[in-house]
Tab-separated table of C-alpha atoms in Angstrom:
chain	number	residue	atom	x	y	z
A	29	UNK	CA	43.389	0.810	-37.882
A	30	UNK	CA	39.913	-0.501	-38.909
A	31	UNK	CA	37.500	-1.672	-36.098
A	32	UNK	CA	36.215	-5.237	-36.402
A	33	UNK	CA	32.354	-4.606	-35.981
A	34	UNK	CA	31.324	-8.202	-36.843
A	35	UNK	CA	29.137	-9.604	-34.397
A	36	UNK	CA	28.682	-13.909	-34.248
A	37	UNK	CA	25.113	-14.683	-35.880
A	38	UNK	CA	22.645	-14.471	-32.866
A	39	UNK	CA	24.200	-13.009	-30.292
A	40	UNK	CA	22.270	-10.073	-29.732
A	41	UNK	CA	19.067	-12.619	-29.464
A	42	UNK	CA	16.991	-12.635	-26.409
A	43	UNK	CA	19.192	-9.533	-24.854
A	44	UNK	CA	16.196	-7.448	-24.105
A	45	UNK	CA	14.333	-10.541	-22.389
A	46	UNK	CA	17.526	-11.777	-20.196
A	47	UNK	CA	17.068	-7.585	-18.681
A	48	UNK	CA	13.968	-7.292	-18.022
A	49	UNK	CA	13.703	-10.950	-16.190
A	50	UNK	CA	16.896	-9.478	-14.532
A	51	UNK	CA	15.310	-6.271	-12.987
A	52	UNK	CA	11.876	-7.507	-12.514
A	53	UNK	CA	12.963	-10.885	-10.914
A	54	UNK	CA	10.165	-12.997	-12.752
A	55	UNK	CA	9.644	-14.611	-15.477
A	56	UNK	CA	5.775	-14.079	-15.856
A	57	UNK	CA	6.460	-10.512	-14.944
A	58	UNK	CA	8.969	-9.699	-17.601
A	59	UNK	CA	6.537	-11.278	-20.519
A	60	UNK	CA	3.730	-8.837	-19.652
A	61	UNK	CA	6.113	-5.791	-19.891
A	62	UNK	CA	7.010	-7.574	-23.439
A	63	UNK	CA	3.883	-8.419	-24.649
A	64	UNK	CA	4.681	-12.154	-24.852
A	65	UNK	CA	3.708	-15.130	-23.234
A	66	UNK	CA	5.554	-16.374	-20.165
A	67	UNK	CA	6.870	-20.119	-22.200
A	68	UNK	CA	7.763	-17.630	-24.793
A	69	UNK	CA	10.267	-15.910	-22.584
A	70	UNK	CA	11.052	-19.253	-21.124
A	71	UNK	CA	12.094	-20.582	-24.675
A	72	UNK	CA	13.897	-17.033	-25.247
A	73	UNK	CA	15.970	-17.368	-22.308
A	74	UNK	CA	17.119	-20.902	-22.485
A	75	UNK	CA	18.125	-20.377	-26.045
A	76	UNK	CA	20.250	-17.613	-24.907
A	77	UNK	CA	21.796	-19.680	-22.171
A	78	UNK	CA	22.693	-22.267	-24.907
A	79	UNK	CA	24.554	-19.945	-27.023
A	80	UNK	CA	26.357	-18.880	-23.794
A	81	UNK	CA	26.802	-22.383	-22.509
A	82	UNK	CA	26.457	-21.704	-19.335
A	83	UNK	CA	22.893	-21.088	-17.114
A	84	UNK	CA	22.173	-17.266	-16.271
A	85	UNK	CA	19.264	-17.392	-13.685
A	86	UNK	CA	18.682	-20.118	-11.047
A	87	UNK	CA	15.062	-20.521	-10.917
A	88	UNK	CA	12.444	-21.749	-7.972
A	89	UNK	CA	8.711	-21.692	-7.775
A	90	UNK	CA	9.166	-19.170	-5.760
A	91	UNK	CA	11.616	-16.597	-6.933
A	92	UNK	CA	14.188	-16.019	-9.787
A	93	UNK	CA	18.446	-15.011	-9.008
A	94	UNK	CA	21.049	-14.382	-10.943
A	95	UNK	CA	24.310	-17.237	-11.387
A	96	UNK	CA	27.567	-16.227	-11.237
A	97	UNK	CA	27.268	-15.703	-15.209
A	98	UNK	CA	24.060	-14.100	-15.292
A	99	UNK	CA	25.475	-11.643	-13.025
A	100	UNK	CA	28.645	-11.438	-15.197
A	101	UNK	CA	26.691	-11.198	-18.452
A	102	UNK	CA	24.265	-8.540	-16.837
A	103	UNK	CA	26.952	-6.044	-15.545
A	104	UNK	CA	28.379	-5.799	-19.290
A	105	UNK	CA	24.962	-6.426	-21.456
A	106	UNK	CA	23.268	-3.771	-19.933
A	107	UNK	CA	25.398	-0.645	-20.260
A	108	UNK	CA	25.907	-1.809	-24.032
A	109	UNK	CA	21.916	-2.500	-24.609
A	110	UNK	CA	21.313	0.838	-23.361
A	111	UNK	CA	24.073	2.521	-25.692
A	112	UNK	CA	22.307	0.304	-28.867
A	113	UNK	CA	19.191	1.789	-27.694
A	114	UNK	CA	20.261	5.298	-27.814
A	115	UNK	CA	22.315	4.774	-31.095
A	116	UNK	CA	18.804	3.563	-32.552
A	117	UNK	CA	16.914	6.553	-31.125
A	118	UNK	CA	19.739	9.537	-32.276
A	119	UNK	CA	19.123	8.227	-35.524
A	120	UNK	CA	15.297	8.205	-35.425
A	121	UNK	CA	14.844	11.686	-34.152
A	122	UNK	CA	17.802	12.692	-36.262
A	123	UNK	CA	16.703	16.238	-37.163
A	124	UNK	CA	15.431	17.257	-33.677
A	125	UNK	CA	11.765	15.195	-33.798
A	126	UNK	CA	10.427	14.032	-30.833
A	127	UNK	CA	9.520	10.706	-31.453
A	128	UNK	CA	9.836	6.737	-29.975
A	129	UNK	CA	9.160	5.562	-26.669
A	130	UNK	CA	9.538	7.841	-23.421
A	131	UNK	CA	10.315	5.578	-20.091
A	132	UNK	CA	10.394	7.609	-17.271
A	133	UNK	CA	10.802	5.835	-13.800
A	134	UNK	CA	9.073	7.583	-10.911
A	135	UNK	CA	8.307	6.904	-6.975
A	136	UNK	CA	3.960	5.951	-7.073
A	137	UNK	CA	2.876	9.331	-4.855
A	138	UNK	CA	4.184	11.342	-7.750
A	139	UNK	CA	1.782	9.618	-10.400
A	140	UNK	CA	-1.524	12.017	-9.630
A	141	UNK	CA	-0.015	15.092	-8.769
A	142	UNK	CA	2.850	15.338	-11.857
A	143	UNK	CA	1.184	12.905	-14.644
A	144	UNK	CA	-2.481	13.733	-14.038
A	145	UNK	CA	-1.986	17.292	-14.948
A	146	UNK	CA	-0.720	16.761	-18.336
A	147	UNK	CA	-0.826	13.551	-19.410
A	148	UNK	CA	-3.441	14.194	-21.832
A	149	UNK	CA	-1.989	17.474	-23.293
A	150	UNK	CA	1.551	15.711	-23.423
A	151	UNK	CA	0.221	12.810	-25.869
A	152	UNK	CA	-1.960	14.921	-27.800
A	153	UNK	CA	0.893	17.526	-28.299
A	154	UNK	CA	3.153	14.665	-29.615
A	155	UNK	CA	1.413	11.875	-30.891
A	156	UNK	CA	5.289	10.386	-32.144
A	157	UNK	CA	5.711	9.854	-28.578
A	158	UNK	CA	5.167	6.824	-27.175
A	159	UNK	CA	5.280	7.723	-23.259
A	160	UNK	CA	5.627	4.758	-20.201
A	161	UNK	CA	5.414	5.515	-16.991
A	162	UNK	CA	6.948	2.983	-14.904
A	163	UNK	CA	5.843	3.192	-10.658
A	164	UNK	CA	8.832	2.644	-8.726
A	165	UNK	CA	9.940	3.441	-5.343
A	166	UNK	CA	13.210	2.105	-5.228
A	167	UNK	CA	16.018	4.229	-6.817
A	168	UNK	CA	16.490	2.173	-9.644
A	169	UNK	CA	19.786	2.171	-12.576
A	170	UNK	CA	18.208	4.311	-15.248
A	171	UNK	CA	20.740	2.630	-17.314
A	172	UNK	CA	20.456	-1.103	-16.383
A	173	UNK	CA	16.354	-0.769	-16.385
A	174	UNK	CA	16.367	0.954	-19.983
A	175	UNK	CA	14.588	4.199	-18.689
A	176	UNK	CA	15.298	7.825	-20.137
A	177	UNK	CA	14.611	9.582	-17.190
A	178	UNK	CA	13.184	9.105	-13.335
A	179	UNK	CA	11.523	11.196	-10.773
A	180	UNK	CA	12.403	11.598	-7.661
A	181	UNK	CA	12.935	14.166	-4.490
A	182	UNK	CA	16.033	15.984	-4.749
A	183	UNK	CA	17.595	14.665	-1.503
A	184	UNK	CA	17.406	11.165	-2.791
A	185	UNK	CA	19.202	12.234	-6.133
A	186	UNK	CA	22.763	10.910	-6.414
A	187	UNK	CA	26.018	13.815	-6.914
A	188	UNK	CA	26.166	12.468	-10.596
A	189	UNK	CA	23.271	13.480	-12.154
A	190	UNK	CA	21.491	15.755	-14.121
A	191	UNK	CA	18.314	16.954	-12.043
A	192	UNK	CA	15.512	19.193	-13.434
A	193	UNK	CA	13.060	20.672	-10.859
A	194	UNK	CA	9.514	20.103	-11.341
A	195	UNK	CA	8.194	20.856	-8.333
A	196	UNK	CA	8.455	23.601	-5.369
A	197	UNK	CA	9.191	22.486	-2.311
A	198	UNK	CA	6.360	20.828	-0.328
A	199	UNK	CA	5.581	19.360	2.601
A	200	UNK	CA	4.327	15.724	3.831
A	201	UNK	CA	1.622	15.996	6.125
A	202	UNK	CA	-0.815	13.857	8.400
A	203	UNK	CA	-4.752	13.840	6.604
A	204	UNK	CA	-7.513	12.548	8.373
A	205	UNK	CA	-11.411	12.555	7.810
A	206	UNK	CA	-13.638	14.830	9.586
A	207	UNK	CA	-15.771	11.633	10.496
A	208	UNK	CA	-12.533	10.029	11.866
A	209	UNK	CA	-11.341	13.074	13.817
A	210	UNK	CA	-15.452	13.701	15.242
A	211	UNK	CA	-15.100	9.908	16.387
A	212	UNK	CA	-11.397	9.836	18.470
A	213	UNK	CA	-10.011	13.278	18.482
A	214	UNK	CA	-7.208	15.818	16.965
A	215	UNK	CA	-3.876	14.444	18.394
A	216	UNK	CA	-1.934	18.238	19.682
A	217	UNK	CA	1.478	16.578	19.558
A	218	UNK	CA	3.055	14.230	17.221
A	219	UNK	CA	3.911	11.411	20.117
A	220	UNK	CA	-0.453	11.041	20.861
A	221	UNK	CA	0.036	9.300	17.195
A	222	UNK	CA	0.897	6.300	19.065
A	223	UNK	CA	-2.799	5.918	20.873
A	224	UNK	CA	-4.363	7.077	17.433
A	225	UNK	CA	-5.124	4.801	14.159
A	226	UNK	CA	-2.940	5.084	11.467
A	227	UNK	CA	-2.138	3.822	7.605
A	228	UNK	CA	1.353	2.415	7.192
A	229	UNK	CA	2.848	1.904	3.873
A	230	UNK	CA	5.703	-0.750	2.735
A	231	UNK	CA	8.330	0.530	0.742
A	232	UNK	CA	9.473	-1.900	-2.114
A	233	UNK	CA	12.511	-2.294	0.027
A	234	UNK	CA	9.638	-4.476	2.269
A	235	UNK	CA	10.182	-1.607	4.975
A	236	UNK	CA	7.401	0.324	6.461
A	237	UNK	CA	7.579	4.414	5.364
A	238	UNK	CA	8.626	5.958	8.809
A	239	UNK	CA	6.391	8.882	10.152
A	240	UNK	CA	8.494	12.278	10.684
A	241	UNK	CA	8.110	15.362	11.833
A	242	UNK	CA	9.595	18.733	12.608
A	243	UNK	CA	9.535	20.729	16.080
A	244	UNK	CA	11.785	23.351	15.760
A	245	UNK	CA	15.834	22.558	14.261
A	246	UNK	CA	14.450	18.830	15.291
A	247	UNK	CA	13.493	16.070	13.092
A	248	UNK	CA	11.876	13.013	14.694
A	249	UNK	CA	9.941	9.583	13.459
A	250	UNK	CA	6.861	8.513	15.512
A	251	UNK	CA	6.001	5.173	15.743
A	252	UNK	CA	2.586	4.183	14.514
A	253	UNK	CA	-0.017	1.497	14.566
A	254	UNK	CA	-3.166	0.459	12.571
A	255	UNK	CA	-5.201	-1.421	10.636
A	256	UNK	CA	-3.919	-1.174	6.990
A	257	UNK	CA	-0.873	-1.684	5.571
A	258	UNK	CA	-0.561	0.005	1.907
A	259	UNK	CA	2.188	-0.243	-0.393
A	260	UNK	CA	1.061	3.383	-2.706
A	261	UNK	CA	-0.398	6.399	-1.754
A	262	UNK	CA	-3.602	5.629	-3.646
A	263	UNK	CA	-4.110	3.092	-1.111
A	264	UNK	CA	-3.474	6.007	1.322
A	265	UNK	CA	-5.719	8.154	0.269
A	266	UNK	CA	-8.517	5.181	-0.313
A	267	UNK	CA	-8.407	4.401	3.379
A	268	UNK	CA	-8.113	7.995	4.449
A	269	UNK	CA	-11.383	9.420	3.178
A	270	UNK	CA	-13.608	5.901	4.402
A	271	UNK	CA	-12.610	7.761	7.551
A	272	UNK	CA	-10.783	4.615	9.003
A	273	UNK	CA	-7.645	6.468	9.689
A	274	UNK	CA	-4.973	9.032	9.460
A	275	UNK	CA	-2.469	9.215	6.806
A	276	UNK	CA	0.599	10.285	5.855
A	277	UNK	CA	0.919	12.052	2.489
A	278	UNK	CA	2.363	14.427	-0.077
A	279	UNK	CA	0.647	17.969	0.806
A	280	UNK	CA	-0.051	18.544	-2.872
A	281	UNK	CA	-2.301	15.553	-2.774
A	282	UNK	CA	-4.707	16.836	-0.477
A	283	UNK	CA	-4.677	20.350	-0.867
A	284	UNK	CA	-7.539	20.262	-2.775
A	285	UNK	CA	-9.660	18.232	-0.613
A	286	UNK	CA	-8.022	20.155	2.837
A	287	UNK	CA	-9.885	23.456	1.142
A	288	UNK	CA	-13.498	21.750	0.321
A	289	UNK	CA	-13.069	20.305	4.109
A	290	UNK	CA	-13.326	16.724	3.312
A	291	UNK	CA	-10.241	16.025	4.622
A	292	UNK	CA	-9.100	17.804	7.778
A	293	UNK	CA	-4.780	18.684	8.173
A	294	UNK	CA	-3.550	17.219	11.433
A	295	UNK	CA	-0.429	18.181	13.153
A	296	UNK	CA	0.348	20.674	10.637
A	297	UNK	CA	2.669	22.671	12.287
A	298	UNK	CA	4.758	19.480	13.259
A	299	UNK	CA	4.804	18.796	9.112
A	300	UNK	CA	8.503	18.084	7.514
A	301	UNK	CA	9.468	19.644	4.156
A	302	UNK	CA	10.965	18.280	1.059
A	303	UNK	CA	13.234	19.718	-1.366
A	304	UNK	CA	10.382	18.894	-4.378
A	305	UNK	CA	10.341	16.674	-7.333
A	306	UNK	CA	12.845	16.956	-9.652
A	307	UNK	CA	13.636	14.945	-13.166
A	308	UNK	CA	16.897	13.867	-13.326
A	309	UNK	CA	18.840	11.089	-15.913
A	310	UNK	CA	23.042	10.520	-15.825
A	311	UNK	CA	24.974	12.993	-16.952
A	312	UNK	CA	26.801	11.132	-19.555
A	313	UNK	CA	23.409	10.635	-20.967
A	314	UNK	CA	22.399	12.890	-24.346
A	315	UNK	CA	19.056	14.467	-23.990
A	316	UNK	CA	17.098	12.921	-26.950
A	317	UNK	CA	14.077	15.379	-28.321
A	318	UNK	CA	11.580	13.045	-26.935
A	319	UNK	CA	12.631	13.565	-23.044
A	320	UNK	CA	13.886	17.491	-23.774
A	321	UNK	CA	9.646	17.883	-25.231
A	322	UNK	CA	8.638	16.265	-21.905
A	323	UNK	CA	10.891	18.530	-19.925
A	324	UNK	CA	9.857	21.568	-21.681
A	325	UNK	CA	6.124	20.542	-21.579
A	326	UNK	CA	5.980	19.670	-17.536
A	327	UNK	CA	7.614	22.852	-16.850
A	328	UNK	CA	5.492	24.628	-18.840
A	329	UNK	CA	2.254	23.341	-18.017
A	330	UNK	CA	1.828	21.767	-14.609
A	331	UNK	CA	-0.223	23.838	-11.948
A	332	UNK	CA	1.576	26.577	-9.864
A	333	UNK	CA	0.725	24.758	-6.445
A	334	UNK	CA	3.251	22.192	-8.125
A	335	UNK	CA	5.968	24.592	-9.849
Protein backbone atom coordinates (compact mmCIF):
# COMPACT_ATOMS: atom_id res chain seq x y z
CA UNK A 1 0.00 0.00 0.00
CA UNK A 2 1.48 3.43 -0.96
CA UNK A 3 2.24 5.95 1.90
CA UNK A 4 0.57 9.35 1.59
CA UNK A 5 3.68 11.69 2.10
CA UNK A 6 1.82 14.93 1.23
CA UNK A 7 2.27 17.46 3.71
CA UNK A 8 -0.53 20.77 3.83
CA UNK A 9 1.42 23.89 2.27
CA UNK A 10 3.21 25.50 5.34
CA UNK A 11 3.13 23.34 7.90
CA UNK A 12 6.57 22.69 8.53
CA UNK A 13 6.95 26.76 8.85
CA UNK A 14 8.30 28.24 11.95
CA UNK A 15 8.98 24.49 13.48
CA UNK A 16 12.54 25.20 14.32
CA UNK A 17 11.56 28.67 16.05
CA UNK A 18 8.41 27.20 18.16
CA UNK A 19 11.71 24.61 19.72
CA UNK A 20 14.05 26.64 20.46
CA UNK A 21 11.55 29.35 22.26
CA UNK A 22 10.37 26.01 23.86
CA UNK A 23 13.74 24.91 25.47
CA UNK A 24 15.22 28.24 26.01
CA UNK A 25 11.99 29.78 27.55
CA UNK A 26 12.45 33.28 25.76
CA UNK A 27 11.71 34.80 23.03
CA UNK A 28 14.78 37.23 22.75
CA UNK A 29 16.85 34.26 23.68
CA UNK A 30 15.77 31.91 20.97
CA UNK A 31 16.38 34.79 18.09
CA UNK A 32 20.06 35.11 19.05
CA UNK A 33 20.62 31.29 18.79
CA UNK A 34 18.79 31.91 15.20
CA UNK A 35 20.37 34.76 14.06
CA UNK A 36 17.13 36.77 13.80
CA UNK A 37 15.62 39.52 15.41
CA UNK A 38 13.37 39.02 18.42
CA UNK A 39 9.81 40.68 16.32
CA UNK A 40 11.05 38.34 13.73
CA UNK A 41 10.50 35.32 15.90
CA UNK A 42 7.51 37.06 17.30
CA UNK A 43 5.92 37.26 13.72
CA UNK A 44 7.24 33.51 13.14
CA UNK A 45 5.50 32.21 16.03
CA UNK A 46 2.16 33.83 15.79
CA UNK A 47 1.92 32.78 12.21
CA UNK A 48 2.42 29.32 13.32
CA UNK A 49 -0.21 29.61 16.00
CA UNK A 50 -2.63 30.78 13.22
CA UNK A 51 -2.19 27.85 11.09
CA UNK A 52 -2.75 25.78 14.28
CA UNK A 53 -5.61 27.87 15.52
CA UNK A 54 -4.96 27.62 18.71
CA UNK A 55 -2.10 29.74 21.02
CA UNK A 56 1.14 27.61 21.92
CA UNK A 57 3.00 29.77 24.57
CA UNK A 58 1.37 32.05 27.19
CA UNK A 59 3.59 34.94 27.40
CA UNK A 60 4.44 37.65 30.39
CA UNK A 61 7.06 40.30 30.68
CA UNK A 62 8.52 38.21 32.71
CA UNK A 63 8.71 34.67 31.50
CA UNK A 64 7.41 32.44 28.60
CA UNK A 65 5.17 28.66 29.29
CA UNK A 66 3.87 26.37 27.30
CA UNK A 67 -0.43 26.00 26.75
CA UNK A 68 -1.96 22.95 26.83
CA UNK A 69 -1.29 22.84 22.87
CA UNK A 70 2.09 24.05 22.88
CA UNK A 71 2.83 21.30 25.14
CA UNK A 72 0.84 18.89 22.90
CA UNK A 73 2.44 20.17 19.69
CA UNK A 74 6.00 20.06 21.39
CA UNK A 75 5.91 16.38 22.64
CA UNK A 76 5.19 15.22 18.87
CA UNK A 77 7.15 18.14 16.78
CA UNK A 78 10.20 17.51 18.37
CA UNK A 79 10.99 13.81 18.02
CA UNK A 80 9.89 14.29 14.23
CA UNK A 81 12.16 17.65 13.74
CA UNK A 82 14.96 15.76 15.03
CA UNK A 83 14.32 12.63 12.65
CA UNK A 84 14.01 15.47 9.50
CA UNK A 85 17.21 16.68 10.76
CA UNK A 86 19.01 13.48 10.65
CA UNK A 87 17.29 12.39 7.32
CA UNK A 88 18.88 15.78 5.93
CA UNK A 89 22.31 15.06 7.43
CA UNK A 90 22.53 10.96 6.24
CA UNK A 91 22.09 12.35 3.00
CA UNK A 92 24.72 15.12 3.18
CA UNK A 93 27.51 13.03 4.50
CA UNK A 94 26.24 10.22 2.33
CA UNK A 95 29.58 8.56 1.49
CA UNK A 96 31.12 8.74 5.02
CA UNK A 97 32.17 12.81 4.96
CA UNK A 98 32.19 14.56 7.95
CA UNK A 99 30.43 17.52 7.32
CA UNK A 100 27.31 20.02 8.75
CA UNK A 101 26.86 21.29 12.05
CA UNK A 102 28.16 19.41 15.32
CA UNK A 103 25.91 20.38 18.60
CA UNK A 104 27.26 18.89 21.44
CA UNK A 105 25.62 19.79 24.88
CA UNK A 106 28.01 19.80 27.83
CA UNK A 107 27.95 20.79 31.78
CA UNK A 108 30.28 24.58 31.77
CA UNK A 109 33.41 23.00 34.05
CA UNK A 110 34.03 20.69 31.14
CA UNK A 111 34.51 23.65 28.53
CA UNK A 112 38.51 24.36 29.40
CA UNK A 113 39.66 21.14 30.26
CA UNK A 114 37.93 18.93 27.11
CA UNK A 115 37.39 21.84 24.33
CA UNK A 116 40.51 23.91 25.03
CA UNK A 117 42.76 21.10 24.15
CA UNK A 118 41.58 20.58 20.73
CA UNK A 119 39.36 22.89 19.62
CA UNK A 120 41.69 24.36 17.27
CA UNK A 121 43.09 21.05 15.81
CA UNK A 122 39.37 19.72 15.58
CA UNK A 123 38.25 22.72 13.13
CA UNK A 124 41.33 22.85 11.28
CA UNK A 125 41.25 18.99 10.74
CA UNK A 126 37.65 19.35 9.34
CA UNK A 127 36.87 22.55 8.08
CA UNK A 128 33.14 20.80 6.72
CA UNK A 129 32.38 20.83 10.27
CA UNK A 130 30.54 23.31 11.65
CA UNK A 131 31.02 22.56 15.58
CA UNK A 132 28.57 24.34 18.59
CA UNK A 133 29.19 23.93 21.82
CA UNK A 134 26.25 24.56 23.84
CA UNK A 135 27.07 25.17 28.11
CA UNK A 136 24.56 23.37 29.97
CA UNK A 137 24.29 21.99 33.33
CA UNK A 138 21.06 20.55 33.36
CA UNK A 139 20.68 17.07 31.73
CA UNK A 140 18.94 18.18 28.87
CA UNK A 141 16.73 15.84 25.86
CA UNK A 142 19.42 15.52 23.25
CA UNK A 143 16.51 14.88 21.11
CA UNK A 144 13.99 17.66 22.01
CA UNK A 145 17.07 20.39 22.10
CA UNK A 146 18.39 19.22 18.52
CA UNK A 147 21.93 18.24 19.89
CA UNK A 148 24.09 15.23 18.46
CA UNK A 149 25.76 14.48 21.44
CA UNK A 150 26.32 15.81 25.33
CA UNK A 151 28.91 15.53 27.95
CA UNK A 152 28.52 14.59 31.04
CA UNK A 153 29.93 12.39 34.22
CA UNK A 154 29.11 8.90 33.91
CA UNK A 155 27.00 8.66 37.11
CA UNK A 156 24.63 11.23 35.79
CA UNK A 157 24.24 9.23 32.42
CA UNK A 158 20.83 7.58 32.04
CA UNK A 159 20.68 3.22 31.49
CA UNK A 160 19.69 4.08 27.80
CA UNK A 161 22.46 5.49 26.32
CA UNK A 162 25.38 5.22 24.41
CA UNK A 163 28.40 6.66 26.58
CA UNK A 164 31.98 7.14 25.27
CA UNK A 165 34.69 7.86 27.92
CA UNK A 166 36.74 10.82 27.51
CA UNK A 167 38.13 11.22 30.56
CA UNK A 168 39.86 9.10 33.54
CA UNK A 169 38.47 9.31 36.57
CA UNK A 170 39.19 12.48 38.60
CA UNK A 171 38.60 14.03 41.54
CA UNK A 172 36.82 17.44 42.76
CA UNK A 173 38.83 19.18 45.12
CA UNK A 174 38.92 22.40 47.43
CA UNK A 175 41.68 25.27 45.72
CA UNK A 176 42.62 28.14 47.54
CA UNK A 177 45.33 30.95 47.07
CA UNK A 178 48.47 30.97 48.92
CA UNK A 179 47.62 34.71 49.85
CA UNK A 180 44.19 33.47 51.13
CA UNK A 181 45.52 30.48 53.08
CA UNK A 182 48.78 33.00 54.61
CA UNK A 183 45.78 35.36 55.70
CA UNK A 184 43.11 32.72 57.70
CA UNK A 185 44.64 29.34 57.71
CA UNK A 186 44.56 25.57 56.16
CA UNK A 187 41.23 24.10 57.50
CA UNK A 188 42.60 20.06 58.78
CA UNK A 189 39.04 18.75 58.56
CA UNK A 190 36.31 19.26 56.16
CA UNK A 191 33.61 20.57 59.01
CA UNK A 192 36.35 23.97 59.85
CA UNK A 193 34.84 24.85 56.15
CA UNK A 194 32.04 26.29 57.97
CA UNK A 195 34.28 29.21 59.86
CA UNK A 196 36.28 29.57 56.47
CA UNK A 197 35.24 31.72 53.19
CA UNK A 198 33.99 29.98 50.45
CA UNK A 199 32.62 30.31 46.56
CA UNK A 200 29.20 28.77 46.05
CA UNK A 201 27.87 28.08 42.70
CA UNK A 202 24.01 27.87 41.47
CA UNK A 203 23.16 25.11 39.42
CA UNK A 204 20.68 25.99 36.52
CA UNK A 205 18.25 24.05 38.58
CA UNK A 206 18.61 27.61 40.87
CA UNK A 207 20.24 25.21 43.59
CA UNK A 208 23.52 25.86 45.16
CA UNK A 209 26.37 22.91 44.10
CA UNK A 210 26.68 21.05 47.54
CA UNK A 211 30.31 20.63 48.96
CA UNK A 212 31.29 16.76 49.48
CA UNK A 213 33.75 14.89 50.67
CA UNK A 214 35.14 11.47 51.44
CA UNK A 215 36.54 10.10 54.93
CA UNK A 216 36.88 6.66 54.59
CA UNK A 217 33.54 4.31 52.99
CA UNK A 218 31.79 7.88 54.01
CA UNK A 219 30.51 10.50 51.81
CA UNK A 220 29.38 13.77 53.42
CA UNK A 221 28.28 17.55 52.19
CA UNK A 222 29.59 20.49 54.30
CA UNK A 223 27.77 23.42 54.52
CA UNK A 224 29.45 26.58 53.36
CA UNK A 225 29.31 30.32 53.45
CA UNK A 226 30.79 33.33 51.52
CA UNK A 227 30.89 36.12 49.61
CA UNK A 228 30.26 35.06 45.94
CA UNK A 229 27.82 33.23 44.44
CA UNK A 230 28.91 31.87 40.79
CA UNK A 231 26.88 30.08 38.43
CA UNK A 232 30.33 28.41 36.18
CA UNK A 233 33.49 27.36 37.19
CA UNK A 234 35.20 30.23 35.37
CA UNK A 235 33.66 32.32 37.89
CA UNK A 236 35.27 29.82 40.33
CA UNK A 237 38.39 29.97 39.36
CA UNK A 238 38.20 34.05 38.81
CA UNK A 239 37.47 34.47 42.49
CA UNK A 240 39.84 31.76 43.59
CA UNK A 241 43.16 33.15 42.41
CA UNK A 242 42.13 37.18 43.65
CA UNK A 243 42.71 35.14 46.79
CA UNK A 244 39.14 35.99 48.17
CA UNK A 245 38.29 32.43 48.80
CA UNK A 246 38.30 28.73 48.54
CA UNK A 247 36.76 26.82 45.83
CA UNK A 248 35.43 23.88 44.81
CA UNK A 249 36.56 22.46 41.46
CA UNK A 250 37.33 19.80 38.88
CA UNK A 251 41.06 18.57 39.84
CA UNK A 252 42.04 18.72 36.19
CA UNK A 253 41.44 22.41 36.31
CA UNK A 254 43.97 23.23 38.67
CA UNK A 255 46.50 20.78 38.32
CA UNK A 256 48.46 22.93 36.48
CA UNK A 257 48.41 25.84 38.67
CA UNK A 258 48.59 23.29 42.10
CA UNK A 259 52.30 22.37 40.48
CA UNK A 260 53.59 26.16 39.73
CA UNK A 261 52.16 26.82 43.49
CA UNK A 262 49.77 29.49 42.66
CA UNK A 263 47.10 27.74 43.89
CA UNK A 264 47.52 25.65 47.04
CA UNK A 265 45.16 21.92 47.34
CA UNK A 266 43.17 22.02 50.56
CA UNK A 267 41.67 19.08 52.21
CA UNK A 268 42.99 16.82 49.70
CA UNK A 269 42.78 13.75 51.32
CA UNK A 270 39.01 14.44 52.21
CA UNK A 271 38.58 14.92 48.06
CA UNK A 272 35.55 12.76 46.37
CA UNK A 273 36.08 11.02 43.00
CA UNK A 274 34.13 10.91 39.86
CA UNK A 275 33.66 8.30 37.40
CA UNK A 276 35.11 10.96 34.44
CA UNK A 277 33.60 12.56 31.47
CA UNK A 278 32.13 10.58 29.09
CA UNK A 279 30.21 11.43 25.54
CA UNK A 280 27.18 9.83 25.30
CA UNK A 281 23.89 10.38 22.64
CA UNK A 282 20.57 7.74 22.62
CA UNK A 283 21.05 4.64 21.47
CA UNK A 284 18.50 4.64 18.81
CA UNK A 285 20.52 7.44 17.47
CA UNK A 286 22.92 6.65 14.14
CA UNK A 287 26.37 7.96 14.59
CA UNK A 288 26.68 10.47 11.66
CA UNK A 289 30.57 10.96 10.39
CA UNK A 290 30.59 14.37 11.81
CA UNK A 291 30.14 13.21 15.68
CA UNK A 292 32.12 9.59 14.96
CA UNK A 293 35.37 12.40 13.60
CA UNK A 294 34.83 14.21 16.94
CA UNK A 295 34.86 11.00 18.89
CA UNK A 296 37.80 9.66 17.18
CA UNK A 297 39.64 13.06 17.36
CA UNK A 298 39.02 13.73 21.40
CA UNK A 299 40.17 10.34 22.08
CA UNK A 300 42.97 10.66 20.16
CA UNK A 301 44.26 13.88 21.04
CA UNK A 302 43.34 15.24 24.44
CA UNK A 303 46.19 15.26 27.17
CA UNK A 304 46.87 12.05 29.24
CA UNK A 305 46.07 13.89 32.66
CA UNK A 306 42.51 13.86 30.90
CA UNK A 307 42.40 10.25 29.13
Amino acid sequence: MKQDLTIPHGVLDGIEAFLRVAERRSFSAAAVDLGVSPSAISQIIKGLEARIGAPLFMRTTRSVGLTQAGEMFLERAAPAYAGLGEAYEAARNLGNRPAGRLRINLMRGAIQPLFEPIISGFCDTYPEIELEIYADDALSDLNAGGFDAGVRMGEALEADMIAIRLSGPFRFVAVAAPAYIARYGMPQRPEELRDHRCIRMRLSSGGIMPWTFVDGNREFDVPVTGPVIVNDFAGIMVAVRSGLAIGMVAEPVVHEHIARGELDLVLGNFAPSTAGLFLYYPSRKQVMPKLRAFIDYARENLPDDLV
